[in-house]
PDB file of C-alpha atoms in Angstrom:
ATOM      1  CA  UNK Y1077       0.000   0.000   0.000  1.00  0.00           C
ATOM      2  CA  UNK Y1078       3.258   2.170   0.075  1.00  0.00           C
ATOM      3  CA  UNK Y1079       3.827   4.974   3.218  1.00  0.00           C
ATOM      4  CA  UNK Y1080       1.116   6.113   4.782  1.00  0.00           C
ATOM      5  CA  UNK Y1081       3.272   8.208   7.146  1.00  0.00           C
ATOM      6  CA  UNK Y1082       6.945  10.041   6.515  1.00  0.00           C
ATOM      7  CA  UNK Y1083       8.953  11.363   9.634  1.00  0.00           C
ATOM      8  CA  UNK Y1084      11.290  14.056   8.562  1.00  0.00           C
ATOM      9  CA  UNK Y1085      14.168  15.826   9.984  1.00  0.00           C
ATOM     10  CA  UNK Y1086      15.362  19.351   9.058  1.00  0.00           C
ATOM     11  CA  UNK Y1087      18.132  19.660   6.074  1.00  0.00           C
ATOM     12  CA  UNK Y1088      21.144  19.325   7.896  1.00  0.00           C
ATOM     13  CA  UNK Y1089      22.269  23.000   7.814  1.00  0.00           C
ATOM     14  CA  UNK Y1090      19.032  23.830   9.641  1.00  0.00           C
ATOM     15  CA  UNK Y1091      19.264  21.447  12.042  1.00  0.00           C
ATOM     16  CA  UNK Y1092      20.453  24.027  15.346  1.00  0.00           C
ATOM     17  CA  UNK Y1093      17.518  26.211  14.629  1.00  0.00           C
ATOM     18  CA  UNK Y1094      14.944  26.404  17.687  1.00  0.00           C
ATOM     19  CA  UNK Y1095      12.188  27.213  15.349  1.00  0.00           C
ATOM     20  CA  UNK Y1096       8.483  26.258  14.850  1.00  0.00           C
ATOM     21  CA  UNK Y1097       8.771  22.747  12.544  1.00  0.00           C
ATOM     22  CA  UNK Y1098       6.824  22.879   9.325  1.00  0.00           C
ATOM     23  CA  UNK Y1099       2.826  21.944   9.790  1.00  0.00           C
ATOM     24  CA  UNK Y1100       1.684  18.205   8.528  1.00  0.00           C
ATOM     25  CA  UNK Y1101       1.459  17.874   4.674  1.00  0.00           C
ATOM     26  CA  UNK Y1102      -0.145  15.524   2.563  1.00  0.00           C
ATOM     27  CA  UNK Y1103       1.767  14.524  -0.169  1.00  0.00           C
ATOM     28  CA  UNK Y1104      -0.716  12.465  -2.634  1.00  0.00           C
ATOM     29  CA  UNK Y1105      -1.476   9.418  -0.272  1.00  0.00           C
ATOM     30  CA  UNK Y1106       1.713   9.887   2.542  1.00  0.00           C
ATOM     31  CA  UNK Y1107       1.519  12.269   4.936  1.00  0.00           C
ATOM     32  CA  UNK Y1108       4.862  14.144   5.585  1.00  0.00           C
ATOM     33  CA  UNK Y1109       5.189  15.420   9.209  1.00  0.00           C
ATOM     34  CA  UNK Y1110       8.220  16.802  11.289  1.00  0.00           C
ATOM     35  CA  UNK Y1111       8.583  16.620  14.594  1.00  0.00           C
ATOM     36  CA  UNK Y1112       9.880  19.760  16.498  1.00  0.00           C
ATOM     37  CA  UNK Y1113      14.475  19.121  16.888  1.00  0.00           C
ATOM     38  CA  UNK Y1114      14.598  20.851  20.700  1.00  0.00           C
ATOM     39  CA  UNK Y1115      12.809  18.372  22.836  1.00  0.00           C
ATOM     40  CA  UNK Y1116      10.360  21.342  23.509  1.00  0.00           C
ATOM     41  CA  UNK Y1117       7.046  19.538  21.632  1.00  0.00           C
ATOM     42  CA  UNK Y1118       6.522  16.172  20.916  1.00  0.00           C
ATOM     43  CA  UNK Y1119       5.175  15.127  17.380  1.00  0.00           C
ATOM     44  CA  UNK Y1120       2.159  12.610  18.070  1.00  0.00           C
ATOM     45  CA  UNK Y1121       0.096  10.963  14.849  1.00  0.00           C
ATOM     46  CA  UNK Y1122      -2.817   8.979  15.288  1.00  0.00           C
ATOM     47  CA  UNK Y1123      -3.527   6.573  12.457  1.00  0.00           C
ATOM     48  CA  UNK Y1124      -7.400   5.876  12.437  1.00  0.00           C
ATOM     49  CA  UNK Y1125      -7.940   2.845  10.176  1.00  0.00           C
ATOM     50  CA  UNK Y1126     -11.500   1.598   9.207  1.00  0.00           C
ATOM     51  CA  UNK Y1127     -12.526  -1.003   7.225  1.00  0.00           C
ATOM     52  CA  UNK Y1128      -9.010  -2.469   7.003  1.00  0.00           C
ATOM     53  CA  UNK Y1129      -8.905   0.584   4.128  1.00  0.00           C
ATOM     54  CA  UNK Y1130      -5.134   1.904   4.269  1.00  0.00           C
ATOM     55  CA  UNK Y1131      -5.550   5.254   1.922  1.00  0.00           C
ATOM     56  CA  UNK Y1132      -6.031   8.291   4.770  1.00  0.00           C
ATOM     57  CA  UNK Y1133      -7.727  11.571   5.082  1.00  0.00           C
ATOM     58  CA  UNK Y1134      -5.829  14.404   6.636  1.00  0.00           C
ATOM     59  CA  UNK Y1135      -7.523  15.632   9.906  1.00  0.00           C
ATOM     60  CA  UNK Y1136      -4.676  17.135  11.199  1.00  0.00           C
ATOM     61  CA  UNK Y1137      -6.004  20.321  11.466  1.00  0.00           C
ATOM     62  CA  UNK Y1138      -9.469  19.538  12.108  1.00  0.00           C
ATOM     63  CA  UNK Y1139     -10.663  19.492  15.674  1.00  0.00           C
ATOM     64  CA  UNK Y1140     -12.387  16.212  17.740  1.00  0.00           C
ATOM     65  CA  UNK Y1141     -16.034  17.381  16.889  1.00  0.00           C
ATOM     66  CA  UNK Y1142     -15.033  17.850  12.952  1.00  0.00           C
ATOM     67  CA  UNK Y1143     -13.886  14.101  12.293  1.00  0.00           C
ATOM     68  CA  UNK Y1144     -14.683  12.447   9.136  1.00  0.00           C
ATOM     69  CA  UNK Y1145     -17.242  10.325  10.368  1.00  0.00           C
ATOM     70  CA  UNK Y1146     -16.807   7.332   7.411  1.00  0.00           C
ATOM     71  CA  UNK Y1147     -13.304   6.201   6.087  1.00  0.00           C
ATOM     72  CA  UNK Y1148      -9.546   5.987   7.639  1.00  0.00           C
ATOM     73  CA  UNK Y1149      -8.208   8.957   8.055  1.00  0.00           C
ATOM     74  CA  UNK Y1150      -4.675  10.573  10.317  1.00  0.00           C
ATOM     75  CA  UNK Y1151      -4.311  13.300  12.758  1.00  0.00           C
ATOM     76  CA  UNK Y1152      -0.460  14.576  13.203  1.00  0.00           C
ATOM     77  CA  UNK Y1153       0.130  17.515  15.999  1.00  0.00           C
ATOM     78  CA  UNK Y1154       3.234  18.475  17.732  1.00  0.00           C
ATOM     79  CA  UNK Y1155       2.148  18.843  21.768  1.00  0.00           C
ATOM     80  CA  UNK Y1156       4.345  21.006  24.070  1.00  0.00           C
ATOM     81  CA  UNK Y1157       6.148  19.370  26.593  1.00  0.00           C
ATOM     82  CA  UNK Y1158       5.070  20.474  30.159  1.00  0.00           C
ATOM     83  CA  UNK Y1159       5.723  18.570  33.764  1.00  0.00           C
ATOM     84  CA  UNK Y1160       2.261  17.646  33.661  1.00  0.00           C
ATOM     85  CA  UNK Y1161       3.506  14.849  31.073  1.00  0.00           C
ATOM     86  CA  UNK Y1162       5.755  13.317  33.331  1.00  0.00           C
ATOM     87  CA  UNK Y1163       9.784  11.986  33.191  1.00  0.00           C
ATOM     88  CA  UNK Y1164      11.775   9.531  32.920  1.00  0.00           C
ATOM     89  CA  UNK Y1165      14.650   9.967  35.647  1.00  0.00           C
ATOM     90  CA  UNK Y1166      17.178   7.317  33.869  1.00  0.00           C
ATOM     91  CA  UNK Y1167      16.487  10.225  30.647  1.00  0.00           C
ATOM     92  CA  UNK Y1168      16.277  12.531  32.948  1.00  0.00           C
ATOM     93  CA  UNK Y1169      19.627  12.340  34.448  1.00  0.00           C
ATOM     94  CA  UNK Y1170      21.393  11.744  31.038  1.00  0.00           C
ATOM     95  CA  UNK Y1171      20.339  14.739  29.991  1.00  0.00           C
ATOM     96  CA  UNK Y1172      21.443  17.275  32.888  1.00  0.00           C
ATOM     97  CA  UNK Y1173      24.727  15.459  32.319  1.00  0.00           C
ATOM     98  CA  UNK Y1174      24.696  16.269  28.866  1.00  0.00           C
ATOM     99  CA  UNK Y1175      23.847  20.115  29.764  1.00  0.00           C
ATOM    100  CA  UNK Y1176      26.637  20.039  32.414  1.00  0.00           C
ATOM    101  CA  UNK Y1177      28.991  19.574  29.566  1.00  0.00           C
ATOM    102  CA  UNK Y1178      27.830  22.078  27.142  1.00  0.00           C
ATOM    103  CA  UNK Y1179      27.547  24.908  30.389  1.00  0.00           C
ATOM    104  CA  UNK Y1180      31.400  23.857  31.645  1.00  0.00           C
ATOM    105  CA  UNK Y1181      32.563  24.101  28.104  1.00  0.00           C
ATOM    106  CA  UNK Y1182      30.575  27.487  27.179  1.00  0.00           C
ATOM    107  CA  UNK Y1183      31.773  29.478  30.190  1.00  0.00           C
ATOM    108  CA  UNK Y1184      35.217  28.767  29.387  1.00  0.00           C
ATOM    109  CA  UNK Y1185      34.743  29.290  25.926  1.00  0.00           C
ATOM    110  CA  UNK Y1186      32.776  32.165  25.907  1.00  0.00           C
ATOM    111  CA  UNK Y1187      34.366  34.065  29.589  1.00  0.00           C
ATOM    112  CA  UNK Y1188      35.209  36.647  27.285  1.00  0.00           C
ATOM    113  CA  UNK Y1189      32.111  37.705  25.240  1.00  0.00           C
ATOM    114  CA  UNK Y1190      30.774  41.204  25.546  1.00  0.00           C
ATOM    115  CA  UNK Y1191      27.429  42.669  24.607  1.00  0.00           C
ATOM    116  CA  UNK Y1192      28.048  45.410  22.285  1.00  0.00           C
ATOM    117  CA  UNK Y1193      29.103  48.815  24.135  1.00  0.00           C
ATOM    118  CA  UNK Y1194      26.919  51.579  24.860  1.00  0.00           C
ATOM    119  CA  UNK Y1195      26.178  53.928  21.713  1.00  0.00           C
ATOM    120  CA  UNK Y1196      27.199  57.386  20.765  1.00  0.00           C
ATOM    121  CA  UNK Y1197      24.916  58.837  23.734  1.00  0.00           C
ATOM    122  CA  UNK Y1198      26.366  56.447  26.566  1.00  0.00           C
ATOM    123  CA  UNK Y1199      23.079  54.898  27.334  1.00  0.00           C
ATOM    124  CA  UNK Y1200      23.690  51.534  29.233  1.00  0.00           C
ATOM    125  CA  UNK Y1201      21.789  48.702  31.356  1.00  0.00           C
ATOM    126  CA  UNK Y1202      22.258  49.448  34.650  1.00  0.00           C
ATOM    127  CA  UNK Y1203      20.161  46.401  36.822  1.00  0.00           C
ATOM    128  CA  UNK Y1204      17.678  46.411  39.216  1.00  0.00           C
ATOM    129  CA  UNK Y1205      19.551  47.309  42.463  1.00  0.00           C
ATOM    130  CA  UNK Y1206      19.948  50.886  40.496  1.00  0.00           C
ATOM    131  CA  UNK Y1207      16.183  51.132  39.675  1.00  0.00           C
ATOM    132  CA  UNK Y1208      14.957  50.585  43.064  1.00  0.00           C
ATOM    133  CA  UNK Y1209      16.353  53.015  44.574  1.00  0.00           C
ATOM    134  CA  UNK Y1210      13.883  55.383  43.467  1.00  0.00           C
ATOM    135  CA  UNK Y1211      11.068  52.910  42.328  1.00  0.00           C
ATOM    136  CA  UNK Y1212      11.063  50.822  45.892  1.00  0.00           C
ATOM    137  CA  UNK Y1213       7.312  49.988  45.586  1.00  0.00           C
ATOM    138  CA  UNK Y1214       7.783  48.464  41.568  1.00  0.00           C
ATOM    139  CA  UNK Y1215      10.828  46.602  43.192  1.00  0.00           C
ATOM    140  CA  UNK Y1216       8.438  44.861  45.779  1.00  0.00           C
ATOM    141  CA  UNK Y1217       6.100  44.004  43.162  1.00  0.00           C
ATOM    142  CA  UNK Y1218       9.109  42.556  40.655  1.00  0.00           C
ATOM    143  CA  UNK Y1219      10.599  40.377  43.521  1.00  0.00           C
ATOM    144  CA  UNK Y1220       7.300  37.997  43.837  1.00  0.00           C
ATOM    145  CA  UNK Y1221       7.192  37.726  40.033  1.00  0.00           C
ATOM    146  CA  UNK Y1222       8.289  34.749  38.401  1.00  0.00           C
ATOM    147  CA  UNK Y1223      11.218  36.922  36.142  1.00  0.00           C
ATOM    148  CA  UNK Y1224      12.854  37.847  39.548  1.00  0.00           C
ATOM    149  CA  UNK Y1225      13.829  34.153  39.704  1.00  0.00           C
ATOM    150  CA  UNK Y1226      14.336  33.471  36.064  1.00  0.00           C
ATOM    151  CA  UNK Y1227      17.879  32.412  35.879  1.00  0.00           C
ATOM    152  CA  UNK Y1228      17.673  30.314  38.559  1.00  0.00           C
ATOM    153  CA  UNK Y1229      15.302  28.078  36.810  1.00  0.00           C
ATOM    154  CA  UNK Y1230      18.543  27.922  34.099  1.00  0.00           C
ATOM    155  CA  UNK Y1231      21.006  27.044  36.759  1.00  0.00           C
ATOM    156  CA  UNK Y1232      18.707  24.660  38.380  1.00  0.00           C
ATOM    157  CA  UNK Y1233      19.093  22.785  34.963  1.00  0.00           C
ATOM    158  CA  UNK Y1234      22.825  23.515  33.951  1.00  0.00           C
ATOM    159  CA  UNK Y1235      21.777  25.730  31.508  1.00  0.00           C
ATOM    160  CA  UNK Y1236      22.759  29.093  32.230  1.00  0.00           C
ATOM    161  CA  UNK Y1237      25.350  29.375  29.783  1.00  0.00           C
ATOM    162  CA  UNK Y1238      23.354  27.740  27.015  1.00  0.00           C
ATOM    163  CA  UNK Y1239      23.033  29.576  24.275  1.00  0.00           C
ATOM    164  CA  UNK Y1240      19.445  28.620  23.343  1.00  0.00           C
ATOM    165  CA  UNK Y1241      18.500  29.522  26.930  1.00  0.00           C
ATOM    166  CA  UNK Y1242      20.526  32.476  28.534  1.00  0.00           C
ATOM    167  CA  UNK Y1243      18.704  35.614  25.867  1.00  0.00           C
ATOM    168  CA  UNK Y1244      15.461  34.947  27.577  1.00  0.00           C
ATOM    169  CA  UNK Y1245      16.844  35.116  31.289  1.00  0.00           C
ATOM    170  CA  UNK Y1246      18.849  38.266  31.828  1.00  0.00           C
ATOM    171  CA  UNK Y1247      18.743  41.905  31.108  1.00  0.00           C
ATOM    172  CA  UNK Y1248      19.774  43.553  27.829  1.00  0.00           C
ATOM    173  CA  UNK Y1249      21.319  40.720  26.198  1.00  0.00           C
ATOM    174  CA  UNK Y1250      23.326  41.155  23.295  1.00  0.00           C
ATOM    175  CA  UNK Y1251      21.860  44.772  23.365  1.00  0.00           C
ATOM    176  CA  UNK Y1252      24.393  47.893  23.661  1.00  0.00           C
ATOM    177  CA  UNK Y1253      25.337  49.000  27.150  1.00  0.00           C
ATOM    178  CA  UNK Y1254      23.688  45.048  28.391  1.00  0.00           C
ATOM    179  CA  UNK Y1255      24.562  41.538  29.033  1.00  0.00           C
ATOM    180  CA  UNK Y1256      26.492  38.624  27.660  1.00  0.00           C
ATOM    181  CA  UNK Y1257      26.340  34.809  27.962  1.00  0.00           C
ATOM    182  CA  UNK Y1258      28.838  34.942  31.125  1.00  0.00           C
ATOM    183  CA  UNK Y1259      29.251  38.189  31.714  1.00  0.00           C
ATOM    184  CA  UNK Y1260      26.339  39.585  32.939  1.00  0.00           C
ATOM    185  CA  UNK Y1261      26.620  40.245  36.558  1.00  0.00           C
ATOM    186  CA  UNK Y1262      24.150  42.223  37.990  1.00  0.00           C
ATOM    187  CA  UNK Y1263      21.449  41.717  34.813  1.00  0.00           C
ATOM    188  CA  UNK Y1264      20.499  38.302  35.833  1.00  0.00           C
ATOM    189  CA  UNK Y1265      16.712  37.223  35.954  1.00  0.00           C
ATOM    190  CA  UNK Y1266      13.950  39.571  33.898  1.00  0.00           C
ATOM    191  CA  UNK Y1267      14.771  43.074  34.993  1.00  0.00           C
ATOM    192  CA  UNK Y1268      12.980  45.800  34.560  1.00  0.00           C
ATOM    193  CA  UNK Y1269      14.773  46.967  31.834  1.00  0.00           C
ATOM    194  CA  UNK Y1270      13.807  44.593  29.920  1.00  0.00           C
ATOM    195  CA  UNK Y1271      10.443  46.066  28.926  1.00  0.00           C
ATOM    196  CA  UNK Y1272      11.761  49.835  29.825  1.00  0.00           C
ATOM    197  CA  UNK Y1273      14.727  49.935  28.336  1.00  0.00           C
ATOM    198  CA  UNK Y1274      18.204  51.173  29.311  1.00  0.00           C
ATOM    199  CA  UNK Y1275      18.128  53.130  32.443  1.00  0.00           C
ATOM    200  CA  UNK Y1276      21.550  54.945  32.600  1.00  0.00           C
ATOM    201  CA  UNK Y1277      20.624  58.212  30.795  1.00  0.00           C
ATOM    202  CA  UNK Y1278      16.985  58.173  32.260  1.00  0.00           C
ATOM    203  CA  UNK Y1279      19.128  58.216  36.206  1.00  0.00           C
ATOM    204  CA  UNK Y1280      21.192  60.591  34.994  1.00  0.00           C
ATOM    205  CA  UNK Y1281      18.420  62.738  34.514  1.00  0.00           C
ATOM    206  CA  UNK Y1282      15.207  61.497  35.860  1.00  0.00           C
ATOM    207  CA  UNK Y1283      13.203  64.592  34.638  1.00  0.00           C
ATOM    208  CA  UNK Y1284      13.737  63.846  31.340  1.00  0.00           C
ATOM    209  CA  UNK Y1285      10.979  61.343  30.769  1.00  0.00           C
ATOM    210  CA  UNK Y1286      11.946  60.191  27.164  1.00  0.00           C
ATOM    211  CA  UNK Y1287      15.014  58.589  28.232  1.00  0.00           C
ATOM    212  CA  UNK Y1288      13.154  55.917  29.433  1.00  0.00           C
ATOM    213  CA  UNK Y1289      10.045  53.747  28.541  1.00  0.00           C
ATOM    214  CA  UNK Y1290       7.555  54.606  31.141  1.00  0.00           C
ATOM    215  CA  UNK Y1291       4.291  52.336  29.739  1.00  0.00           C
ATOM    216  CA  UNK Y1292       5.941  49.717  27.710  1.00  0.00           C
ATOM    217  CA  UNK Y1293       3.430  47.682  25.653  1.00  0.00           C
ATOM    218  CA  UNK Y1294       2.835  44.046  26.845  1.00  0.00           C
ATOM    219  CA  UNK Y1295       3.019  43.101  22.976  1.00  0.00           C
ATOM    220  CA  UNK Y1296       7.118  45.041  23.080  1.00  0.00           C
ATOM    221  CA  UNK Y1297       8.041  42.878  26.016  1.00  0.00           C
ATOM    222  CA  UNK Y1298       7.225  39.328  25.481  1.00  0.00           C
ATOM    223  CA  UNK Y1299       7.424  39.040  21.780  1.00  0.00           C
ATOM    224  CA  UNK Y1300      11.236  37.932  22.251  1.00  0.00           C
ATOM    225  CA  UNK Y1301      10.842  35.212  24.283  1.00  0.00           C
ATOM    226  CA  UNK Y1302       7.506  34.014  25.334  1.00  0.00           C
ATOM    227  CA  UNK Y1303       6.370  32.699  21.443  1.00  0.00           C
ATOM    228  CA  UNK Y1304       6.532  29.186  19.930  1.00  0.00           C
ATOM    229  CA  UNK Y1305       8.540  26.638  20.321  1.00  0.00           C
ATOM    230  CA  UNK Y1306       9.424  27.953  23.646  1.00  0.00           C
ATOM    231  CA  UNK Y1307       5.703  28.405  24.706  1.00  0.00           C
ATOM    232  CA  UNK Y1308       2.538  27.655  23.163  1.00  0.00           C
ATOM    233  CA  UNK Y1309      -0.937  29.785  23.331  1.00  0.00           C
ATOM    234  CA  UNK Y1310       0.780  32.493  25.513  1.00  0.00           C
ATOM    235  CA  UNK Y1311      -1.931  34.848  26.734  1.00  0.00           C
ATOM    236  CA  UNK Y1312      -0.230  38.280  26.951  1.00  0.00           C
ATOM    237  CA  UNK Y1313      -3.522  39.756  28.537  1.00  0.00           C
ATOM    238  CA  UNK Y1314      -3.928  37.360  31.322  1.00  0.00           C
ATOM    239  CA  UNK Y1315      -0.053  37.157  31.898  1.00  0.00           C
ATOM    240  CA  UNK Y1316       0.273  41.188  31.721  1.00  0.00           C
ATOM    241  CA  UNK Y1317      -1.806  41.516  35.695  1.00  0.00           C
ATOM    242  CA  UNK Y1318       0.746  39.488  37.035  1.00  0.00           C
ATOM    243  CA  UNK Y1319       3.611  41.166  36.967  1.00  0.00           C
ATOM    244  CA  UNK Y1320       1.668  44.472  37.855  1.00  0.00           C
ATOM    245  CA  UNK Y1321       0.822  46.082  41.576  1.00  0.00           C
ATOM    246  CA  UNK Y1322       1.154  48.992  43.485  1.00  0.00           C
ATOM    247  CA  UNK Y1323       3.774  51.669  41.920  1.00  0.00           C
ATOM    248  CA  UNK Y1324       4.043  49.451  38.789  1.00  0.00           C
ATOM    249  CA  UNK Y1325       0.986  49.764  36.327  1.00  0.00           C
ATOM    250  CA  UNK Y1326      -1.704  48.531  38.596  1.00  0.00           C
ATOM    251  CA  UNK Y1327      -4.783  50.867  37.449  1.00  0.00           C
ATOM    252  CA  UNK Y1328      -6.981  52.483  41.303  1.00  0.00           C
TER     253      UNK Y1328
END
């Protein structure tokens, strides 16, 4: 009856990129489907047959109640990863081991990597300790957020000096005046710069209020990181209330 199902990979000079695979195709009678290359979804297909009848619809993109209700037919989705799913701690184990080794060999390898430096009008990341000491009530609110403790959750895992990893877990990275894979002392974890910009001109002259971002758009801040295949379905409206409160945002 020939393939009824094809599991590709990426072309090999594509294979490092941490982006969303390409979407289940039929091809005449096979359908062609690749699974995501970061361990961050999992490609499941369901082969419905009926009748002992081998030639398949594509339902891949058709949801439970819109079934063909006669004849064989396939569904192939890629489903995020999440704890809820479970581990395997023999896997499990292999594979902080295997991020041990690529986090000792990056922070020799790259000690010495700077962000670019500040541009022609000095502006630079400064880190939270600076911010808070005129915005102490925004600070109180950042520190029970889940970015105050974002690198951590990269260390807890060996993977703070992973470059896949590290953008989306300090302050200004790779940005002028900001942070680097090692060297970024004092821009760990979601700052608030991160969504306001660089603060050094803005404390050099806090009257000035277009040296610094003062009502970022939620849109601005989580487009870099919080997208697929890091995170499906991410709800930027029912995310944006929780990092806001008292002297940061939070509306009377």
């Amino acid at each position: 009856p020939g393939l009824a199902v094809a599991l590709v990979g990426k072309p090999f000079e594509q294979g490092d990129a941490n982006d969303k695979p390409a979407p289940p195709t039929m091809i005449e009678s096979t359908l062609v489907v690749q699974p995501a290359n970061h361990l961050q979804s999992v490609a499941i297909v369901d082969l419905h047959v009926r009748d002992g009848r081998f030639d398949f619809a594509d339902a891949s993109a058709m949801a439970a109640p819109e079934l063909p209700a006669t004849g064989s037919f396939v569904r192939a989705r890629n489903v995020e990863i999440k704890g809820e799913l479970g581990r395997d701690d023999g896997i499990h184990q292999r594979m902080l081991a295997y991020y041990g080794r690529v986090n000792d060999h990056n922070k020799v390898a790259l000690a010495d990597r700077a962000a670019p430096p500040p541009g022609p009008d000095g502006n630079r990341y400064l880190g939270v300790e600076a911010c808070s000491t005129c915005h102490a009530d925004a600070r109180k609110v950042w520190d029970r957020t889940d970015h105050a403790h974002a690198y951590k959750t990269l260390t807890d895992q060996h993977k703070e000096f992973n470059l896949d990893c590290v953008s989306c877990h300090v302050t200004g990275y790779g940005k002028p005046g900001g942070s680097a894979v090692v060297k970024n002392d004092g821009l760990q974890n979601v700052q608030c710069e991160e969504c306001h910009g660089p603060g050094g001109r803005h404390r050099d002259n806090p009257a000035d209020k277009s040296l610094i971002i003062g009502h970022p758009s939620p849109d601005s801040c989580v487009s870099a990181c919080h997208h697929p295949p890091h995170v499906e379905g991410f709800d930027t409206g029912a995310k944006w209330v929780k990092i806001l409160g008292p002297g940061h945002g939070l509306k009377p």
